Amino acid sequence: KVLTNPANVSSSGAIRVQPFAESSFGPGERCEQCPDNMCKGKAVEDLLSQMSVRPTVAYVGDGRNDICPAFRLSAGDMVCARRGYALARRLENDSDGL
């Protein structure tokens, strides 16, 4: 399953990206690490909660918006972080948090 912001092309050819609503939070529940339109950590948790058997997760990311889901993974899951980018730097500095 691909989780992404919905987008469409307008009649003028402009790409219009809409907020990702599936993982929206209620009042006072906002994730402090993620942008308002999508908490990737909650999206991953919601997806995993729909499965009858939890698989091993291999999460691939590079930016600051990938830190939240990376730190929500379980023992045995994998994070593949792009060297030299925010996620890799955070993992190098805070590997005890995983």
XYZ file of C-alpha atoms in Angstrom:
98
model
C 0.000 0.000 0.000
C 1.301 3.448 -0.901
C 0.579 6.219 1.582
C 1.000 9.666 0.087
C -0.584 13.068 -0.234
C -3.273 12.986 -2.932
C -2.506 15.143 -5.953
C -4.079 16.046 -9.262
C -3.274 18.155 -12.286
C -5.480 21.190 -12.848
C -6.805 22.239 -16.240
C -3.972 24.794 -16.401
C -1.378 22.044 -15.881
C -0.531 22.915 -12.270
C 0.009 20.050 -9.834
C -2.188 20.476 -6.759
C -1.161 18.509 -3.683
C -3.777 17.989 -0.974
C -3.208 17.180 2.717
C -3.016 13.525 3.697
C -6.171 13.052 5.743
C -6.057 9.344 6.622
C -3.745 9.852 9.611
C -5.112 13.179 10.835
C -5.125 13.857 14.562
C -7.877 15.154 16.758
C -7.588 18.318 18.874
C -4.480 18.288 21.071
C -3.071 15.138 19.427
C -0.662 16.682 16.912
C 2.704 14.971 16.437
C 5.417 17.508 17.271
C 7.940 15.944 14.872
C 5.788 15.818 11.723
C 4.209 18.401 9.454
C 0.512 19.180 9.986
C -0.620 17.317 6.889
C 0.820 13.877 7.689
C 2.385 12.023 10.589
C 4.284 9.192 8.942
C 4.677 7.404 12.263
C 0.930 7.290 12.831
C 0.362 6.277 9.199
C 2.752 3.316 9.629
C 1.131 2.315 12.937
C -2.357 2.550 11.408
C -1.282 0.387 8.466
C 0.305 -2.232 10.730
C -2.771 -2.322 12.974
C -4.857 -3.473 9.986
C -2.722 -6.595 9.495
C -3.556 -9.869 11.206
C 0.154 -10.751 11.517
C 2.690 -7.989 12.037
C 5.446 -8.246 9.438
C 9.040 -7.182 9.835
C 9.199 -3.577 8.643
C 11.971 -2.205 6.446
C 11.523 1.574 6.559
C 13.406 3.642 3.975
C 13.830 7.370 4.484
C 16.148 10.329 4.551
C 14.553 13.492 5.926
C 13.387 14.960 9.209
C 9.861 13.744 8.478
C 11.163 10.153 8.587
C 12.464 10.411 12.164
C 9.041 9.890 13.772
C 8.244 6.591 12.033
C 11.811 5.323 12.448
C 11.596 5.741 16.225
C 8.187 4.002 16.382
C 9.443 0.724 14.890
C 9.855 -2.451 16.922
C 12.861 -4.597 17.697
C 13.681 -6.641 14.609
C 12.489 -3.952 12.185
C 14.995 -2.172 9.948
C 15.639 1.457 9.077
C 17.447 2.165 5.812
C 18.578 5.776 6.089
C 20.227 7.773 3.330
C 23.772 8.601 4.380
C 24.451 12.291 5.017
C 20.787 13.268 5.473
C 18.742 14.211 8.549
C 17.471 10.720 9.401
C 20.933 9.139 9.238
C 22.426 11.938 11.352
C 19.688 11.544 13.976
C 20.158 7.773 14.112
C 23.921 8.189 14.495
C 23.415 10.661 17.368
C 20.556 8.848 19.125
C 20.866 5.144 18.396
C 19.900 4.375 22.022
C 16.353 5.579 21.242
C 15.736 2.780 18.743
